Coordinates of C-alpha atoms in Angstrom, one line a residue:
M1 CA 0.0 0.0 0.0
A2 CA 1.3 3.5 -0.9
W3 CA 1.2 6.3 1.6
L4 CA 0.6 10.1 1.4
Y5 CA 2.9 12.0 3.8
R6 CA 3.4 15.7 4.6
Y7 CA 5.7 17.6 6.9
E8 CA 5.6 21.4 7.7
C9 CA 7.8 23.7 9.6
K10 CA 5.9 25.6 12.4
G11 CA 6.5 29.3 12.7
I12 CA 9.0 29.4 9.8
Q13 CA 8.8 33.2 9.3
S14 CA 9.3 33.8 13.0
W15 CA 12.3 31.5 13.0
I16 CA 13.8 33.4 10.2
L17 CA 13.2 36.8 11.6
A18 CA 14.3 36.0 15.2
G19 CA 17.3 38.0 16.2
G20 CA 16.3 41.0 14.1
K21 CA 19.5 41.2 12.1
L22 CA 19.3 41.3 8.3
R23 CA 22.4 39.3 7.9
D24 CA 20.8 36.5 10.0
I25 CA 17.7 36.7 7.9
V26 CA 19.6 36.2 4.8
A27 CA 21.3 33.1 6.3
A28 CA 18.1 31.7 7.7
S29 CA 16.2 32.1 4.4
D30 CA 19.0 30.3 2.7
L31 CA 18.8 27.4 5.2
I32 CA 15.1 27.0 4.6
E33 CA 15.6 27.0 0.8
D34 CA 17.9 24.1 1.2
I35 CA 15.7 21.9 3.4
G36 CA 14.6 19.8 0.4
S37 CA 18.1 18.7 -0.4
R38 CA 18.6 17.4 3.1
R39 CA 15.9 14.6 2.7
S40 CA 18.3 12.5 0.6
D41 CA 20.6 12.3 3.6
L42 CA 18.3 9.8 5.1
G43 CA 18.2 7.5 2.2
C44 CA 14.4 7.0 2.1
A45 CA 13.1 10.4 0.9
G46 CA 10.0 9.3 -1.0
T47 CA 8.5 10.9 -4.1
V48 CA 7.8 14.6 -4.1
V49 CA 4.3 15.7 -4.9
N50 CA 4.8 19.4 -4.0
E51 CA 7.3 21.4 -2.0
A52 CA 7.4 25.0 -0.8
A53 CA 8.8 27.1 2.1
G54 CA 9.9 24.4 4.5
G55 CA 7.0 22.0 3.8
A56 CA 6.6 19.1 1.4
T57 CA 4.1 16.5 0.4
L58 CA 5.6 13.0 -0.4
T59 CA 4.4 9.6 -1.4
F60 CA 6.0 6.4 -0.1
E61 CA 5.4 3.0 -1.7
K62 CA 6.4 1.0 1.4
R63 CA 5.3 1.5 5.0
E64 CA 8.8 0.7 6.4
H65 CA 10.3 3.5 4.2
L66 CA 7.7 5.9 5.6
E67 CA 8.2 4.9 9.2
R68 CA 11.9 5.2 8.9
F69 CA 11.8 8.6 7.3
A70 CA 9.1 9.9 9.8
S71 CA 11.2 8.7 12.7
L72 CA 14.4 10.3 11.6
W73 CA 13.3 13.5 9.9
P74 CA 12.4 15.6 13.0
M75 CA 15.8 14.8 14.6
H76 CA 17.7 15.5 11.4
M77 CA 15.8 18.8 11.1
D78 CA 16.6 19.7 14.7
A79 CA 20.3 19.4 13.9
Y80 CA 20.0 21.2 10.6
A81 CA 17.8 24.1 11.8
P82 CA 17.7 24.2 15.7
G83 CA 14.5 25.5 17.2
L84 CA 12.4 25.0 14.1
Q85 CA 9.6 22.7 15.0
V86 CA 8.5 20.1 12.4
V87 CA 5.0 18.6 12.3
Q88 CA 4.2 15.6 10.2
A89 CA 1.3 13.3 9.3
W90 CA 0.4 10.5 6.9
V91 CA -2.5 8.5 5.5
P92 CA -3.0 5.5 3.3
L93 CA -3.2 6.6 -0.4
S94 CA -6.2 5.5 -2.3
Q95 CA -5.6 3.3 -5.2
D96 CA -7.8 5.3 -7.5
G97 CA -6.0 8.4 -8.8
G98 CA -9.2 10.3 -9.4
D99 CA -11.7 11.9 -6.9
D100 CA -10.3 9.9 -4.0
W101 CA -7.2 12.1 -4.0
R102 CA -9.3 14.9 -2.7
H103 CA -10.5 12.6 0.2
D104 CA -6.9 11.6 1.0
W105 CA -5.8 15.3 1.1
S106 CA -8.6 16.2 3.4
E107 CA -7.7 13.4 5.8
L108 CA -4.1 14.4 5.7
Q109 CA -5.0 18.0 6.6
K110 CA -7.0 16.8 9.6
Q111 CA -4.0 14.8 10.8
L112 CA -1.7 17.7 10.3
A113 CA -4.1 20.0 12.3
M114 CA -3.9 17.6 15.2
A115 CA -0.2 17.4 15.0
R116 CA 0.1 21.2 15.2
Q117 CA -1.7 21.1 18.6
R118 CA 1.0 18.9 20.2
L119 CA 3.3 20.5 22.5
F120 CA 7.1 20.6 21.7
P121 CA 9.7 20.7 24.4
D122 CA 12.2 23.6 24.1
L123 CA 15.6 22.4 24.6
P124 CA 17.8 23.5 26.3
Q125 CA 15.5 24.8 29.1
A126 CA 16.2 28.3 30.5
G127 CA 16.9 28.0 34.2
P128 CA 18.1 30.5 36.8
L129 CA 21.8 29.7 36.1
V130 CA 21.6 29.8 32.3
E131 CA 22.9 32.7 30.3
I132 CA 20.3 34.2 27.9
A133 CA 20.8 35.4 24.4
G134 CA 19.8 39.0 24.5
R135 CA 18.2 39.3 21.0
T136 CA 15.9 36.3 21.3
G137 CA 15.5 35.5 25.1
E138 CA 16.5 31.9 24.4
P139 CA 19.3 30.0 26.3
A140 CA 22.8 31.1 25.1
W141 CA 24.7 28.5 23.3
A142 CA 27.9 30.3 22.1
V143 CA 29.6 33.7 21.9
L144 CA 29.7 35.5 18.6
R145 CA 33.2 36.1 17.2
G146 CA 34.7 37.9 14.4
T147 CA 32.0 40.6 13.6
S148 CA 31.1 44.0 14.8
D149 CA 28.8 42.4 17.4
Q150 CA 31.7 40.3 18.8
G151 CA 30.9 39.0 22.3
Q152 CA 27.2 38.8 21.7
L153 CA 25.6 35.7 23.1
L154 CA 23.8 33.4 20.5
D155 CA 21.1 30.8 21.0
R156 CA 21.3 27.4 19.1
A157 CA 19.5 28.9 16.1
G158 CA 21.7 32.0 16.1
V159 CA 24.8 29.8 16.0
R160 CA 23.5 27.9 13.0
K161 CA 22.6 31.1 11.2
S162 CA 26.0 32.7 12.0
G163 CA 27.7 29.7 10.6
S164 CA 25.7 29.9 7.3
Q165 CA 26.3 33.6 6.5
S166 CA 28.9 32.9 3.9
R167 CA 26.4 30.9 1.8
R168 CA 24.8 32.2 -1.4
A169 CA 21.4 33.6 -0.8
A170 CA 19.3 31.1 -2.7
L171 CA 15.9 32.8 -2.0
A172 CA 17.1 36.0 -3.6
E173 CA 17.5 34.2 -6.9
R174 CA 13.8 33.4 -7.0
F175 CA 12.9 37.1 -6.3
R176 CA 15.2 38.3 -9.1
P177 CA 13.7 38.3 -12.6
E178 CA 15.7 37.0 -15.5
G179 CA 18.2 39.7 -16.5
G180 CA 18.0 41.4 -13.2
H181 CA 21.5 42.5 -12.1
W182 CA 20.8 44.0 -8.7
E183 CA 21.2 42.5 -5.2
F184 CA 19.0 42.7 -2.1
A185 CA 19.8 44.3 1.3
Q186 CA 22.4 42.4 3.2
D187 CA 22.7 44.6 6.3
D188 CA 20.8 47.4 8.1
K189 CA 22.6 50.2 6.2
D190 CA 21.3 48.7 2.9
M191 CA 17.7 49.4 3.8
D192 CA 18.2 53.1 3.1
G193 CA 16.4 54.5 6.1
Q194 CA 15.4 53.9 9.7
V195 CA 11.7 52.9 9.0
V196 CA 10.9 49.7 7.3
A197 CA 7.9 47.5 6.7
V198 CA 7.4 43.8 7.3
V199 CA 5.0 42.5 4.6
H200 CA 3.1 39.3 4.6
A201 CA 0.8 38.2 1.7
D202 CA -1.3 35.1 1.3
G203 CA -3.5 33.7 -1.4
N204 CA -7.3 33.7 -1.0
R205 CA -9.5 30.5 -0.9
I206 CA -7.0 28.3 -2.6
G207 CA -7.5 25.5 0.0
E208 CA -11.2 25.8 -0.5
W209 CA -10.7 25.5 -4.3
I210 CA -8.7 22.3 -3.9
Q211 CA -11.3 20.8 -1.5
G212 CA -14.1 21.7 -4.0
N213 CA -12.5 20.4 -7.2
P214 CA -11.6 16.7 -7.9
L215 CA -7.9 16.4 -8.7
S216 CA -5.9 13.3 -9.6
H217 CA -2.5 12.7 -8.2
E218 CA -1.0 14.3 -11.3
G219 CA -3.6 17.0 -11.3
F220 CA -2.6 18.1 -7.9
R221 CA 1.0 18.1 -8.7
R222 CA 0.3 20.3 -11.8
F223 CA -1.8 22.7 -9.8
S224 CA 0.8 23.0 -7.0
D225 CA 3.6 23.5 -9.5
G226 CA 1.6 26.2 -11.4
L227 CA 0.6 28.0 -8.2
T228 CA 4.4 28.1 -7.1
A229 CA 5.4 29.3 -10.5
A230 CA 2.7 32.0 -10.5
N231 CA 3.6 33.3 -7.1
Q232 CA 7.3 33.5 -8.0
A233 CA 6.5 35.3 -11.2
A234 CA 4.4 37.8 -9.2
V235 CA 7.1 38.7 -6.8
Q236 CA 9.5 39.1 -9.6
S237 CA 7.2 41.4 -11.4
A238 CA 6.7 43.5 -8.3
T239 CA 10.5 43.5 -7.6
R240 CA 11.2 44.6 -11.2
S241 CA 8.8 47.5 -10.6
L242 CA 10.7 48.4 -7.5
A243 CA 14.0 48.3 -9.3
D244 CA 12.7 50.5 -12.0
H245 CA 11.6 53.0 -9.6
V246 CA 14.7 53.0 -7.4
A247 CA 17.0 53.1 -10.4
G248 CA 15.3 56.2 -11.9
G249 CA 17.2 55.7 -15.1
S250 CA 20.5 54.9 -13.3
D251 CA 22.3 51.7 -12.7
V252 CA 21.1 50.4 -9.3
R253 CA 23.0 47.6 -7.7
R254 CA 21.2 46.9 -4.4
L255 CA 17.5 47.2 -3.6
P256 CA 16.2 48.3 -0.1
M257 CA 14.3 45.0 0.6
R258 CA 15.0 41.6 1.9
P259 CA 13.1 38.4 0.9
V260 CA 12.1 36.2 3.9
V261 CA 9.8 33.5 2.6
L262 CA 8.4 32.5 -0.8
G263 CA 6.4 29.3 -1.0
G264 CA 3.1 28.2 -2.4
D265 CA 0.8 31.2 -2.2
D266 CA 2.7 32.9 0.7
V267 CA 5.3 35.6 0.6
T268 CA 7.0 37.6 3.4
I269 CA 9.6 40.4 2.9
V270 CA 11.2 43.3 4.8
I271 CA 11.3 46.5 2.7
N272 CA 12.0 50.1 3.1
A273 CA 8.8 51.8 4.3
K274 CA 8.3 54.1 1.3
H275 CA 8.3 51.2 -1.1
A276 CA 6.0 48.8 0.8
V277 CA 2.5 49.8 -0.4
P278 CA 3.5 50.2 -4.1
W279 CA 5.3 46.9 -4.0
V280 CA 2.4 45.1 -2.5
A281 CA 0.0 46.7 -5.0
A282 CA 2.2 45.5 -7.8
Y283 CA 2.4 42.0 -6.4
L284 CA -1.4 41.7 -5.9
Q285 CA -2.0 42.7 -9.5
A286 CA 0.6 40.4 -10.7
F287 CA -0.6 37.5 -8.6
E288 CA -4.1 37.7 -10.1
A289 CA -2.8 37.9 -13.6
E290 CA -0.1 35.1 -13.2
T291 CA -2.5 32.6 -11.5
K292 CA -5.0 33.2 -14.3
D293 CA -2.4 32.7 -16.9
R294 CA -0.8 29.5 -15.4
L295 CA -3.8 27.9 -13.8
G296 CA -6.6 29.2 -16.1
E297 CA -7.0 25.8 -17.8
M298 CA -7.7 24.1 -14.5
T299 CA -9.8 27.0 -12.9
Q300 CA -12.0 27.8 -15.9
N301 CA -10.0 30.8 -16.9
K302 CA -10.1 32.4 -13.4
G303 CA -7.2 33.6 -11.4
F304 CA -6.9 33.7 -7.6
T305 CA -6.7 36.9 -5.5
A306 CA -4.4 37.5 -2.4
C307 CA -4.4 39.7 0.6
A308 CA -1.5 41.4 2.4
G309 CA -0.7 42.9 5.7
I310 CA 2.0 45.7 6.2
A311 CA 3.5 46.5 9.6
F312 CA 5.6 49.7 9.5
C313 CA 8.2 49.8 12.3
K314 CA 11.6 51.2 13.1
L315 CA 14.6 49.3 11.6
H316 CA 15.6 47.9 15.1
W317 CA 12.2 47.0 16.2
P318 CA 11.8 43.2 16.8
F319 CA 10.9 41.8 13.3
V320 CA 9.2 38.8 14.8
Q321 CA 6.7 41.1 16.6
A322 CA 6.2 43.1 13.4
L323 CA 5.5 39.9 11.5
E324 CA 2.8 38.9 14.0
V325 CA 1.1 42.3 13.4
A326 CA 1.4 41.9 9.6
E327 CA 0.0 38.4 9.7
S328 CA -3.0 39.6 11.8
L329 CA -3.5 42.5 9.3
C330 CA -3.5 40.0 6.4
R331 CA -6.2 37.9 8.1
A332 CA -8.3 41.0 8.7
A333 CA -7.9 42.0 5.0
K334 CA -9.1 38.5 4.0
V335 CA -12.2 38.8 6.2
A336 CA -13.2 42.3 5.1
G337 CA -12.5 41.6 1.4
R338 CA -14.6 38.5 1.2
K339 CA -17.7 38.7 -1.0
A340 CA -20.3 36.1 -1.7
D341 CA -18.3 33.9 -4.1
K342 CA -15.0 35.8 -4.5
T343 CA -12.4 37.5 -2.3
Q344 CA -10.9 40.7 -3.5
S345 CA -7.2 41.5 -3.4
T346 CA -6.9 43.9 -0.5
V347 CA -4.2 45.3 1.8
Q348 CA -4.3 46.6 5.4
W349 CA -1.5 48.4 7.1
H350 CA -0.5 49.7 10.6
R351 CA 2.3 51.8 11.9
I352 CA 3.8 50.3 15.1
L353 CA 4.4 53.2 17.6
G354 CA 5.7 51.4 20.6
T355 CA 3.2 48.9 21.9
T356 CA 4.0 45.2 22.1
E357 CA 0.4 44.2 21.2
T358 CA 0.2 42.2 18.0
D359 CA -3.5 41.4 17.5
W360 CA -5.1 43.8 14.9
E361 CA -8.5 43.8 16.6
V362 CA -6.9 45.0 19.9
L363 CA -4.7 47.5 18.1
K364 CA -7.7 48.9 16.2
E365 CA -9.6 49.4 19.4
T366 CA -6.8 50.8 21.6
E367 CA -4.7 52.8 19.2
L368 CA -7.0 53.7 16.3
A369 CA -10.0 55.0 18.3
G370 CA -12.1 51.8 18.1
G371 CA -11.7 51.7 14.3
R372 CA -12.6 55.3 13.5
L373 CA -9.2 56.0 12.1
V374 CA -9.1 52.8 10.0
G375 CA -9.7 53.5 6.3
G376 CA -8.8 50.1 4.9
P377 CA -8.6 47.4 4.0
W378 CA -7.9 48.8 0.6
T379 CA -8.5 47.2 -2.8
I380 CA -6.2 47.9 -5.8
K381 CA -8.6 50.6 -7.1
G382 CA -9.0 52.0 -3.6
L383 CA -5.2 52.3 -3.3
E384 CA -5.1 54.3 -6.5
R385 CA -7.6 56.7 -5.1
L386 CA -6.0 56.9 -1.7
A387 CA -2.6 57.7 -3.5
K388 CA -4.3 60.7 -5.1
L389 CA -5.5 61.8 -1.7
S390 CA -2.0 61.3 -0.2
R391 CA -0.5 63.3 -3.1
V392 CA -2.9 66.2 -2.5
L393 CA -2.0 66.2 1.2
E394 CA 1.7 66.0 0.4
E395 CA 2.1 68.4 -2.6
R396 CA -0.7 70.9 -2.2
D397 CA -1.1 73.6 0.5
V398 CA -3.6 71.7 2.5
P399 CA -3.5 72.6 6.2
K400 CA -2.2 69.2 7.4
G401 CA -1.9 70.6 10.9
A402 CA -5.6 71.3 11.0
I403 CA -6.4 67.9 9.5
R404 CA -4.3 66.3 12.2
R405 CA -6.1 68.2 15.0
W406 CA -9.4 67.1 13.4
I407 CA -8.2 63.5 13.4
D408 CA -7.4 63.9 17.1
E409 CA -10.9 65.3 17.9
F410 CA -12.7 62.8 15.6
G411 CA -10.6 59.8 16.7
P412 CA -9.2 59.5 20.2
R413 CA -11.4 62.1 21.8
D414 CA -14.5 61.2 19.9
N415 CA -15.8 64.7 20.2
E416 CA -18.3 65.2 17.5
Q417 CA -19.1 68.8 18.1
A418 CA -15.4 70.0 18.3
A419 CA -14.6 67.8 15.2
G420 CA -17.4 69.3 13.2
E421 CA -16.6 72.9 14.1
L422 CA -12.9 72.4 13.3
W423 CA -13.6 70.8 10.0
Q424 CA -16.0 73.6 8.8
R425 CA -13.5 76.3 10.0
T426 CA -10.7 74.6 8.2
R427 CA -12.8 74.4 5.0
V428 CA -13.9 78.0 5.1
V429 CA -10.3 79.3 5.7
T430 CA -8.8 77.1 3.1
E431 CA -11.5 77.9 0.5
S432 CA -10.9 81.7 1.0
R433 CA -7.2 81.4 -0.1
P434 CA -6.2 82.3 -3.8
Q435 CA -5.8 79.1 -5.8
S436 CA -7.4 77.2 -3.0
P437 CA -6.3 73.5 -2.7
W438 CA -9.7 72.5 -1.3
P439 CA -11.5 71.6 -4.6
D440 CA -8.7 69.1 -5.3
F441 CA -8.7 67.9 -1.7
Q442 CA -12.5 67.5 -1.9
K443 CA -12.4 65.6 -5.1
A444 CA -9.7 63.2 -3.9
L445 CA -11.6 62.7 -0.6
E446 CA -14.8 61.9 -2.4
S447 CA -13.1 59.5 -4.7
C448 CA -12.1 57.4 -1.6
G449 CA -15.8 57.2 -0.6
A450 CA -15.7 59.9 2.1
S451 CA -17.7 63.1 2.3
A452 CA -16.1 66.5 2.1
E453 CA -18.8 67.8 4.5
D454 CA -17.3 65.9 7.5
G455 CA -14.3 63.9 6.3
R456 CA -15.8 60.5 7.0
F457 CA -17.2 57.5 5.0
A458 CA -20.9 57.7 4.3
D459 CA -21.5 54.1 5.4
R460 CA -19.5 54.1 8.6
K461 CA -18.0 56.3 11.3
A462 CA -14.5 56.2 10.0
T463 CA -12.1 58.3 7.8
P464 CA -9.6 57.6 5.1
L465 CA -7.5 60.6 6.1
Y466 CA -5.3 58.9 8.8
D467 CA -4.3 56.2 6.3
A468 CA -3.6 58.9 3.7
L469 CA -1.4 60.8 6.1
T470 CA 0.4 57.7 7.1
W471 CA 1.2 56.8 3.5
A472 CA 2.3 60.3 2.8
R473 CA 4.6 60.2 5.8
M474 CA 6.1 56.8 4.9
Q475 CA 6.8 58.1 1.4
H476 CA 8.2 61.4 2.6
S477 CA 9.5 62.4 -0.9
P478 CA 8.1 64.6 -3.6
G479 CA 6.0 62.8 -6.2
L480 CA 4.4 59.8 -4.6
W481 CA 5.1 56.4 -6.3
T482 CA 1.5 55.1 -6.9
P483 CA 0.1 51.8 -7.9
A484 CA -1.0 53.3 -11.2
K485 CA 2.6 53.9 -12.1
V486 CA 3.4 50.4 -11.3
T487 CA 1.1 49.0 -14.0
Q488 CA 2.1 51.4 -16.7

């Protein structure tokens, strides 16, 4: 009897980002890219059905081969990538290669879900007499030597990453389009600023589609390969747009972004803050187009959509915490963008100002006035309109100080009367100026779905102005790079 088997690495993005140093991220991403080649070390690696980002689906013809691999693989992975937890599950493979494959896959997912709930011991344990690695809070394993951070304590994973930093960054190759001659950020100075964004994007309803459509063994393999290729082509398209903008007609050698994970329908990057929203917009557009092109024959000429979360933070803010915020934002964007039979491509962002909270619902309630200052999530069309509003705020003589005071009265203070009086006074004063910017401001505001009478959306007590000001502040340069420019 043949067997269907799958393993997945838990918390792979968090493992890569732990420590917060870009050079460690480069090394960790490279280690993840190389996991597949390690299976052959066990001599019973099975046949690959699909593989992406630290996870793989395999088939085994003999149970003894499966049992040997399943017993050795977690230990092998613990030595290869210390601290990266591996969950695994397997089910008998139906003899029929038709509709039964869907049943096998569903059973395998149930087994994996149960495996994820099991507790894993963290070794070594941190006791009162154990030194702690300052950047991760884990038990120290060694002392860093030979770098500017010499003497810093490292945990087990940090030692492994440190020893891999001379390796070639394999993940970067998959982000770089054919003919691209530029490199990605290797260290903090390469990010070209002190504010960055951790971006996490994920495809919509792809698992649902697999469950709802009968796929043979070979059909599942073709779908998986097509999805992986489409996702890679989408990040390459967005990265080429970034390179074209950064270059500005000159020869650019290094881009202010760092790939973290690329696999299946997921992607995670760290990028300079001013490029985050445009990169995401380009990626979401390309993901829809590429999935339609590469999977259209199987999906009745329909592409898949994706959603993204963007967490803006200081360069030295813990990337792991920013990733948790980005993932929470991505989940919220998925829920808000879901329509009856289709989920739109949407993006939600948040600027981390100091709190250690990572749940978006809590952040929205405590930091964004219960949601009154949340304009998103934004669709691609919505981003184009918000970009126009940001441009008006950035480039025209709109009284941003008065707008910020209005945001304070409307948002945190929830003072309807004071907010209304301040808005009307700002409007009258601005309209009285020669060549008043108010008509352009009003037009841009209304295009976002808000009223120029009170600055808020007609269907809910919220405003797009806080998002527009945040975007303008992140870009902090003349001439905003907008999603419309990305697609030209």
